[in-house]
XYZ file of C-alpha atoms in Angstrom:
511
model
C 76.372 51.226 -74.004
C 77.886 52.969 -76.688
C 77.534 56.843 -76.213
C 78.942 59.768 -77.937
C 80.281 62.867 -76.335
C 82.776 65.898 -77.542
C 85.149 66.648 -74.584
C 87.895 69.075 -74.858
C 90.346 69.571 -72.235
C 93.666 71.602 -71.658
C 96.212 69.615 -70.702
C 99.982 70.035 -68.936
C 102.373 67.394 -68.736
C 104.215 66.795 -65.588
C 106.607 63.426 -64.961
C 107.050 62.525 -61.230
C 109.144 60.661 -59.159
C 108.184 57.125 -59.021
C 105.818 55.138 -56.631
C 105.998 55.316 -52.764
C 105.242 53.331 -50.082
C 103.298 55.521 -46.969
C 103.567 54.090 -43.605
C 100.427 52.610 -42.121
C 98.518 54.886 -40.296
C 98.163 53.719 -36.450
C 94.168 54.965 -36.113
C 90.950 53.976 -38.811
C 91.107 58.013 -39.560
C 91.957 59.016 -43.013
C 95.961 59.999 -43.547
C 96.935 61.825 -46.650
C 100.598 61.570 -48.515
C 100.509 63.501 -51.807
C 103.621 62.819 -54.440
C 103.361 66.380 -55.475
C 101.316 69.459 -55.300
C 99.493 70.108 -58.227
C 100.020 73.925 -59.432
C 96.311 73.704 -60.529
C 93.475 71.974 -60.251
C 92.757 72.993 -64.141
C 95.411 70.758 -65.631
C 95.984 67.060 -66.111
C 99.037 65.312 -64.633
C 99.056 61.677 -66.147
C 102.064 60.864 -63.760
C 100.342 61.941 -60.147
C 99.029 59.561 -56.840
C 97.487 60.584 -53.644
C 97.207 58.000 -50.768
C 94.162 57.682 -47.530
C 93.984 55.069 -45.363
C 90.643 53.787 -44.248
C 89.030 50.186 -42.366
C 86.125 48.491 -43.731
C 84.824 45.583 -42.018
C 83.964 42.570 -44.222
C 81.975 39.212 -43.676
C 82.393 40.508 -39.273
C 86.334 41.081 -40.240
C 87.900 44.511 -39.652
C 90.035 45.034 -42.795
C 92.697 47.940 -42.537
C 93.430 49.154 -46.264
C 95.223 51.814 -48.146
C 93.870 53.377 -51.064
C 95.607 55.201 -54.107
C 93.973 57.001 -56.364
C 96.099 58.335 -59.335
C 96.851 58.573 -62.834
C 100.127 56.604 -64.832
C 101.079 57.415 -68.024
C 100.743 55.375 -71.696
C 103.959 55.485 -73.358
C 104.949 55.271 -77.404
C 107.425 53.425 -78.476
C 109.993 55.818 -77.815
C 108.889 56.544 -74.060
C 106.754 59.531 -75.026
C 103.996 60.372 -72.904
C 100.582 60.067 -74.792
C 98.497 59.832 -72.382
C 97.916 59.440 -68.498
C 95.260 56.472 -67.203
C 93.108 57.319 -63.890
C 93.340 54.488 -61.304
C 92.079 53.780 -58.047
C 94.144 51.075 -56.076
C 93.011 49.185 -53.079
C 95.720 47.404 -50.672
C 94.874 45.456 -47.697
C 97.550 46.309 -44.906
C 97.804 43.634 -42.311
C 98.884 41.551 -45.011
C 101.999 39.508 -44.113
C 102.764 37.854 -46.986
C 102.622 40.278 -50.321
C 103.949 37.962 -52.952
C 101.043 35.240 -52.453
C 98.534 37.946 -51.811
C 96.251 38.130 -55.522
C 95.787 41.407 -57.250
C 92.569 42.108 -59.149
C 92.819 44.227 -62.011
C 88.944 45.646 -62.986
C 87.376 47.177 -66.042
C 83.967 47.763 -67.176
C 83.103 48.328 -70.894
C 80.810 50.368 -73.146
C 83.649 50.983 -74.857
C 83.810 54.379 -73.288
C 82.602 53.489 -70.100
C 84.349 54.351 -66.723
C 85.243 51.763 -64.313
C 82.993 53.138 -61.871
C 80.072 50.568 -61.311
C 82.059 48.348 -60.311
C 84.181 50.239 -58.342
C 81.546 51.691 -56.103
C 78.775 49.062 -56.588
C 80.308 45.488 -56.542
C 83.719 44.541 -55.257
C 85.073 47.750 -53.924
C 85.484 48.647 -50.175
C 83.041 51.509 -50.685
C 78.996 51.128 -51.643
C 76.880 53.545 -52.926
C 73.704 54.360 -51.169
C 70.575 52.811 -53.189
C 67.770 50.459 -52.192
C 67.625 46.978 -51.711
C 66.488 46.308 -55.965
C 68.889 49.121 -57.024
C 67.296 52.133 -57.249
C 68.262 55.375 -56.719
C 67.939 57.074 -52.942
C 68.565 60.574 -51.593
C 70.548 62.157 -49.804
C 73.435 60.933 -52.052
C 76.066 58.783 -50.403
C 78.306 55.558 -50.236
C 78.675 53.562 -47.142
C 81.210 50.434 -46.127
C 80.835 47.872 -48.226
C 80.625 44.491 -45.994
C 80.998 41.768 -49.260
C 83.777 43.471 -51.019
C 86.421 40.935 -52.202
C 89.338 43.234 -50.459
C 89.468 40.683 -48.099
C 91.197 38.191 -50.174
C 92.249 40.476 -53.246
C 93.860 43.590 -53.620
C 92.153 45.606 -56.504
C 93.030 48.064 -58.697
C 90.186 50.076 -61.239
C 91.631 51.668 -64.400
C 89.678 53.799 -66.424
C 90.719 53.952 -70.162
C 91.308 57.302 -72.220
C 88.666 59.645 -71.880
C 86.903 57.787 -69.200
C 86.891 58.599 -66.208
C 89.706 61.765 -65.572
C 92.023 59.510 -67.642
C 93.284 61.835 -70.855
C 95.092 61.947 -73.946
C 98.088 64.634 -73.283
C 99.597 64.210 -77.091
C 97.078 65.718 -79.247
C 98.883 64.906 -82.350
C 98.769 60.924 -81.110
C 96.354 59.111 -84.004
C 92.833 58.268 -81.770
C 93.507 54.915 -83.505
C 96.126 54.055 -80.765
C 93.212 53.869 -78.075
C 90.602 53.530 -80.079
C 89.455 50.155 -81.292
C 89.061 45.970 -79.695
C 93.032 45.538 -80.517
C 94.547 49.141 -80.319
C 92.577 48.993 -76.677
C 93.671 45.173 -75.601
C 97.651 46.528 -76.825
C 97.497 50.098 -74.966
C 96.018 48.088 -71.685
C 98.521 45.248 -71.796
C 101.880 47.851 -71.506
C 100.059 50.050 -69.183
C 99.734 47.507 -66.331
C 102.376 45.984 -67.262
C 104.242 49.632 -65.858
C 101.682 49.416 -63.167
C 102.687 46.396 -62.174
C 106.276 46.902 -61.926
C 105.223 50.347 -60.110
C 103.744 48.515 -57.515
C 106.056 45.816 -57.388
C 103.217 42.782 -57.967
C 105.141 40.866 -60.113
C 104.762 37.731 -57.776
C 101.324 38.225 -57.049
C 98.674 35.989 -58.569
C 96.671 38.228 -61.126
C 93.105 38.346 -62.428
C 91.219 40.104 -64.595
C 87.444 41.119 -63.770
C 85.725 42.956 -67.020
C 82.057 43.484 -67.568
C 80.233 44.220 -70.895
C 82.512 45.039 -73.449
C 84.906 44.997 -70.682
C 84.505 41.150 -71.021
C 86.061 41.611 -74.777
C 88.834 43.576 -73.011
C 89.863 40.972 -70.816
C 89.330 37.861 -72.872
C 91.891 39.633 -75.270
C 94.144 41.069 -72.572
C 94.303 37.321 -71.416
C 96.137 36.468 -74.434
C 98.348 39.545 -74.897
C 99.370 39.644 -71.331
C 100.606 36.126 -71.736
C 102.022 36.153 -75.020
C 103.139 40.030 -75.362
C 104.199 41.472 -71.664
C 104.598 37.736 -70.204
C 102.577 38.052 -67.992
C 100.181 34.468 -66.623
C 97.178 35.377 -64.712
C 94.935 32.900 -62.629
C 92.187 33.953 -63.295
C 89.489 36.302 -65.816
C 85.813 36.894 -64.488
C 83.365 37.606 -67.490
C 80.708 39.726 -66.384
C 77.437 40.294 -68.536
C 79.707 38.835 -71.532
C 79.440 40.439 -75.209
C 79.363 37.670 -77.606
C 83.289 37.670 -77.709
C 83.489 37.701 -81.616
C 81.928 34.506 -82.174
C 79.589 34.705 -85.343
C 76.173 33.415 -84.969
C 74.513 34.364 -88.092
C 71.223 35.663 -88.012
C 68.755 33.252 -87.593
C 70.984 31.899 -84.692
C 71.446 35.274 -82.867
C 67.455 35.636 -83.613
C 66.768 32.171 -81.712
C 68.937 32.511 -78.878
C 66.985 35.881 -77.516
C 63.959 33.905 -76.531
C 64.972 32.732 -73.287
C 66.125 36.252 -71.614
C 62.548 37.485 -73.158
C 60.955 34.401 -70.983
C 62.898 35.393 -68.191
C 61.962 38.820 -68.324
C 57.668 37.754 -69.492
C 57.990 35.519 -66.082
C 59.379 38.674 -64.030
C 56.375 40.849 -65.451
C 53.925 37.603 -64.660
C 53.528 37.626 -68.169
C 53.547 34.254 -68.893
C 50.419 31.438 -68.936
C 49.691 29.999 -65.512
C 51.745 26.651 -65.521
C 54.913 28.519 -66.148
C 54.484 31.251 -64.148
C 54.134 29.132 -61.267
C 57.038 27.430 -61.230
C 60.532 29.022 -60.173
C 62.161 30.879 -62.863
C 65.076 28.352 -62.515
C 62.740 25.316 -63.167
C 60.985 27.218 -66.127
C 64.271 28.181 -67.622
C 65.387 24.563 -69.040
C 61.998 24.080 -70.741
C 62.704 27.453 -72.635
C 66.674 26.447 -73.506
C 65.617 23.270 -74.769
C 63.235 24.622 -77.100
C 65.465 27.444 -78.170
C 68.488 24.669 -79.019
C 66.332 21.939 -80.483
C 63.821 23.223 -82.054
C 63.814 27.368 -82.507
C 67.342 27.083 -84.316
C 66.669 24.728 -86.770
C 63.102 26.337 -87.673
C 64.837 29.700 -88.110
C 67.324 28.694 -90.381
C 65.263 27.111 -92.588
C 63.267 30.500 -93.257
C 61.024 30.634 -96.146
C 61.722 26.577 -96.262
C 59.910 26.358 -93.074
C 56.269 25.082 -93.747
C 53.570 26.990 -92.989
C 52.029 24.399 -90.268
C 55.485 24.404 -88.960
C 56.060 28.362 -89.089
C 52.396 27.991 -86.996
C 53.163 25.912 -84.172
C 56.898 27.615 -83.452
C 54.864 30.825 -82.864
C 52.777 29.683 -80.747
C 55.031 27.822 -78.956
C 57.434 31.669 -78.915
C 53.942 33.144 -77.662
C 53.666 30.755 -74.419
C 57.444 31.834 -73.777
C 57.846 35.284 -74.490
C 54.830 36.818 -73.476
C 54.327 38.689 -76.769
C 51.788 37.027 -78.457
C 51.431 34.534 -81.334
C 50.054 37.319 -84.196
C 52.748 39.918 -83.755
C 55.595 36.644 -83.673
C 54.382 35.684 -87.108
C 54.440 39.326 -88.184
C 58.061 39.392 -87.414
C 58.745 36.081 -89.028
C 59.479 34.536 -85.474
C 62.617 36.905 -85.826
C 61.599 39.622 -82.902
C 64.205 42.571 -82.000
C 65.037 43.305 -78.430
C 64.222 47.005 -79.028
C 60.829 46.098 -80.185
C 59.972 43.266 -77.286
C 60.970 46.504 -74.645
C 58.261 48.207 -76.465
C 55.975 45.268 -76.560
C 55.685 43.416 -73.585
C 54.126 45.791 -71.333
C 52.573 48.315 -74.035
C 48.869 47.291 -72.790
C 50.241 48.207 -69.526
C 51.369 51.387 -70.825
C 55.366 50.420 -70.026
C 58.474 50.160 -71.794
C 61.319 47.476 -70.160
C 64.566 48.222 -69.457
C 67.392 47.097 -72.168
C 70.315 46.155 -69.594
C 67.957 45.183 -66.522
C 64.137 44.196 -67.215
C 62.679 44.978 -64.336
C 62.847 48.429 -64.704
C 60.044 50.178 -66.321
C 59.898 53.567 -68.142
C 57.466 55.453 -69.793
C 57.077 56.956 -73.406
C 55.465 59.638 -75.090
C 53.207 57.428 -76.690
C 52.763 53.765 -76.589
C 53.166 52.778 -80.363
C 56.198 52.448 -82.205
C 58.622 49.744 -82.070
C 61.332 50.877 -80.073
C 61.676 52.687 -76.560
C 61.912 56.381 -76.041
C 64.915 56.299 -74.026
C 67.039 53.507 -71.418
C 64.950 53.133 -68.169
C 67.860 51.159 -66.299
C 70.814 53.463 -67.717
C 68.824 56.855 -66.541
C 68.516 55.201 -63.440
C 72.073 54.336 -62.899
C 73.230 57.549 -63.730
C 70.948 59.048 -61.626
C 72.534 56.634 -58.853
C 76.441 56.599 -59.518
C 77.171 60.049 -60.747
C 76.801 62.182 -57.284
C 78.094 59.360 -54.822
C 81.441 58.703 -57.209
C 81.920 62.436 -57.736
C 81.672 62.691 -53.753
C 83.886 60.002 -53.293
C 86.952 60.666 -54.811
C 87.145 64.015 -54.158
C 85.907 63.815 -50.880
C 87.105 60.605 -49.360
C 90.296 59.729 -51.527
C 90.974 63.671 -51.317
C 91.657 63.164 -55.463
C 91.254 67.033 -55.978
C 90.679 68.003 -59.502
C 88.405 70.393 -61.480
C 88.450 67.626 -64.247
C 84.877 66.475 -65.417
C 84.638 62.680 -64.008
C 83.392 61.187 -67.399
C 80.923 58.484 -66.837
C 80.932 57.835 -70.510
C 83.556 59.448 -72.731
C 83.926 59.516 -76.643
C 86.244 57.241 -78.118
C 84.762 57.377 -81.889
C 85.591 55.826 -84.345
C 85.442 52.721 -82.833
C 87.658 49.837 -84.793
C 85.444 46.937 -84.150
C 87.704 44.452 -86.203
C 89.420 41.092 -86.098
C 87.387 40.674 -82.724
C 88.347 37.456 -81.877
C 88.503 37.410 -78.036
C 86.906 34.511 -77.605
C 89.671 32.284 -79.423
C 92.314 34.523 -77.478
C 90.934 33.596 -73.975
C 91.095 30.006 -75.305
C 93.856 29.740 -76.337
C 95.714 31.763 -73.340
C 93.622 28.994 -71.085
C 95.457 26.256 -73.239
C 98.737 27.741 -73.053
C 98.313 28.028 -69.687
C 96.875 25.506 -67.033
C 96.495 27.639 -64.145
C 94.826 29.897 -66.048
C 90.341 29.201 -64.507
C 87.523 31.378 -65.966
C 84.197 32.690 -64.556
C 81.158 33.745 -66.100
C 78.129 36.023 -63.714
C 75.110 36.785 -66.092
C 71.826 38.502 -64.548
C 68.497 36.982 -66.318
C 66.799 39.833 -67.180
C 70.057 41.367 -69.128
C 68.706 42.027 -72.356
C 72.044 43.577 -73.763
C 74.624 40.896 -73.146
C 71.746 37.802 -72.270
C 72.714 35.092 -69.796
C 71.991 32.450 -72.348
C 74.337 34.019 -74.975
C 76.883 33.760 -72.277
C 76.026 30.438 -72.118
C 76.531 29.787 -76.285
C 79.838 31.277 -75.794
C 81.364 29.088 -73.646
C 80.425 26.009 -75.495
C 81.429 27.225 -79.027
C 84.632 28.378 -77.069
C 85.263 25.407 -75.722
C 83.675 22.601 -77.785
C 85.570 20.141 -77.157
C 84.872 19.987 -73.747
C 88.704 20.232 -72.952
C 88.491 23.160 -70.652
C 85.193 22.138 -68.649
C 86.549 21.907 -65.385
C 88.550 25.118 -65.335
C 85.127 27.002 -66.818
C 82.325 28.010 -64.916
C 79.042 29.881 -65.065
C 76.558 32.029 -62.152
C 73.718 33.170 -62.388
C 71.340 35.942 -60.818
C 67.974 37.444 -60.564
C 69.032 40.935 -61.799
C 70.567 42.459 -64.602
C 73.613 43.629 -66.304
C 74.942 44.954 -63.273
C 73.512 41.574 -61.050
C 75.055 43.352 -57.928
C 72.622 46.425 -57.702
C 70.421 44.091 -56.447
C 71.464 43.205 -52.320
C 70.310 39.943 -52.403
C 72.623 39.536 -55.543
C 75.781 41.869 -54.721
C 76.099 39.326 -51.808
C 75.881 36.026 -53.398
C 78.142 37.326 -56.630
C 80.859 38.466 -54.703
C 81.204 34.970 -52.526
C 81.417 33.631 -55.641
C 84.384 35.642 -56.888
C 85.687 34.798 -53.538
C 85.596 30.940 -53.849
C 86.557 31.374 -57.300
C 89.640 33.104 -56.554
C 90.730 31.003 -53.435
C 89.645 27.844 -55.840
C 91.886 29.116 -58.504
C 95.083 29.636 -57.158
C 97.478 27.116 -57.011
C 99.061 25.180 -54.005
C 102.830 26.220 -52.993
C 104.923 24.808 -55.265
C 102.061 22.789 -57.622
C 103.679 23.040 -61.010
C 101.446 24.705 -63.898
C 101.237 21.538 -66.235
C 99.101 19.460 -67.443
């Protein structure tokens, strides 16, 4: 979800006294402590907080909570302001014991992406208001959220520079501090690392949610958290994984689509009659198989591939994609995701959705080989943009005349010496406490539930970290939890993964 965007903001600098503790507020209405007036809604303050207090009730328990939202500053090296990162903090209040209470810290990806879907769609205390699949509703809103994980997790959602109302305040800083897979895992690390000690969690048990390229994020903040700022979590959940910086090669990364296109033919009833009548779940392994026994081989053989052979694995990509045998061979069994969007439904006069499959959009005409535009994204925005813009403003009485920046730009990109997937392991390694989740949605054609899959067992493949790795997954898409059915099941499963995870008093991290 890479998206490009020119913002240009004026910008004061104002350093504040340090974090405070409100009292809890005796009734479930909204109280409001500010730090410090702001002299203007027109500037950015990277050191400012403003505190509510709210009840939510979750899975039939009333749940009194406190929420911050605010911005903390990036440093330099020599203490320098930089920039100033937008947060929103959740605390539960009726909490007796702090230190043993776990704090999740959440990102989402793009890179450039806010940390709003998660925020208001998944684990958060607030929901926004869309149907039961995930589509978009008016009038506008959020409402409680009854499966948020605030039960058994305090949470805090950063948005990096430029997302979000987070902002650079040193224009003559190089973008390349912010700006790339390792400038971004560094910048991260320190700032919650300050947050931290702000909020005085050292003893807490930490974890790290991140979807998309928020999963890169996290796999490398694993690492430099541990090795850099000393800092052990107990946890990372990967959701909708990237591919983490293993190399495939291309005939691999061509073989491995073929099961989210089944998954997403067998949604559209696209599939021959045997397979579409069985469960998606039961016609999933008959797909995988194929794809690891005999796709990959066939496609790295290429033009050494007979054509008898070339024959039969087309037709056998026909029965499980949907797409039929002719246009497979005219790819050389290597078919795009862009042009299987534009495929599978083209009789039907459809395109498919890149990060969920089951929506549909429409283009100006129906040949070509990729889509006109992202059915699922348009949607989303059209979902999370009013209720988030609503929210803080209006409920967490964040008042600013700042753009909220769903996407912001943070071009050039440095996409080098991505190797997240080797720090996560080796932060797992180093530390034995340390358990990891993975939540894919089927019909994710971005970051596919079987790639998420690959990466865990080239990650691991020696098997050594089986039991502390696990894998979900769901009936949606990228975001699983748009989906009711799904934003109830996923979060449970955070929650037993969290209460799974953490260690008994005084259980010693060794192996």
């Amino acid at each position: 979800m890479k998206h490009k965007a020119i913002l240009i903001v004026l910008m004061m600098v104002f350093v504040l006294p340090g974090y405070a503790q409100p009292k809890i507020s005796k009734t479930p209405e909204q109280e409001v402590k500010e730090e410090k007036a702001q002299t203007s809604n027109q500037v950015f303050n990277p050191d400012y907080l403003i505190t509510t207090q709210h009840e939510v009730v979750i899975k039939g328990q009333k749940i009194p909570y406190r929420a911050t939202a605010g911005t903390l500053p990036v440093w330099d090296d020599d203490g320098k302001t930089v920039a100033g990162l937008f947060y929103t903090y959740y605390e539960r209040l009726d909490v007796k014991d702090r230190e043993s209470r776990p704090l999740v810290i959440s990102f989402n990806g793009g890179p450039g992406s806010a940390s709003v879907w998660m925020h208001l769609a998944y684990t958060g205390p607030q929901i926004l208001k869309i149907d039961e699949e995930g589509y978009p509703v008016q009038p506008y809103g959020y409402k409680d959220n009854p499966n948020s994980i605030l039960d058994v997790a305090d949470i805090v959602y950063v948005d990096p520079v430029n997302t979000g109302f987070s902002r650079i305040t040193n224009k003559e800083t190089p973008r390349t501090k912010f700006f790339g897979v390792m400038a971004d895992i560094k910048y991260l690390a320190e700032w919650i690392n300050s947050f931290v000690s702000r909020v005085n969690r050292w003893a807490s048990p930490k974890y790290l949610i991140g979807e998309s390229y928020g999963t890169t994020r996290v796999s490398g903040l694993a690492r430099e958290l541990q090795e850099k700022q000393w800092m052990y979590l107990n946890g990372v959940v990967l959701v909708s994984p990237t591919e983490l910086g293993i190399e495939r090669g291309a005939a691999t990364d061509a073989a491995l689509r073929l099961p989210y296109f089944s998954a997403t033919a067998w949604y559209h009833k696209m599939l021959p009659g045997d397979l579409q009548q069985k469960d998606l779940t039961d016609m999933l392994p008959e797909v995988e198989n194929f794809t690891m026994n005999e796709l990959i081989p066939a496609m790295n053989k290429g033009s050494q591939l007979s054509v008898t052979d070339k024959q039969n694995i087309a037709a056998k990509m026909a029965r499980y994609s949907g797409l039929s045998e002719k246009v497979i061979l005219q790819n050389n069994l290597d078919v795009s995701p862009s042009f299987f969007w534009k495929e599978l439904l083209r009789d039907k006069g459809f395109t498919i959705g890149r990060l969920d499959s089951r929506y549909k959009g429409m283009d100006k005409m129906s040949s070509g080989e990729s889509v006109d535009y992202n059915a699922e994204l348009n949607s989303w925005l059209h979902s999370f943009t009013p209720p988030i813009n609503m929210y803080l403003r209006e409920k967490l009485k964040y008042k600013t005349d700042l753009k909220y920046n769903m996407f912001g730009s943070v071009y050039p990109w440095d996409d080098t010496n991505n190797h997240t997937a080797e720090d996560l392991r080796k932060a797992m390694a180093e530390n034995p406490f340390l358990y990891v989740m993975v939540q894919s949605g089927y019909y994710d054609g971005a970051c596919d539930y079987f790639n998420a899959k690959y990466n865990m067992w080239q990650m691991d493949p020696g098997g050594k970290l089986s039991s502390r790795l696990s894998w979900k997954g769901y009936r949606s898409g990228h975001m699983m939890y748009l989906r009711n059915e799904d934003l109830v099941s996923s979060n449970e499963h955070i929650r037993q993964f969290i209460q799974h995870s953490l260690p008994k008093p005084g259980q010693p991290a060794k192996y």
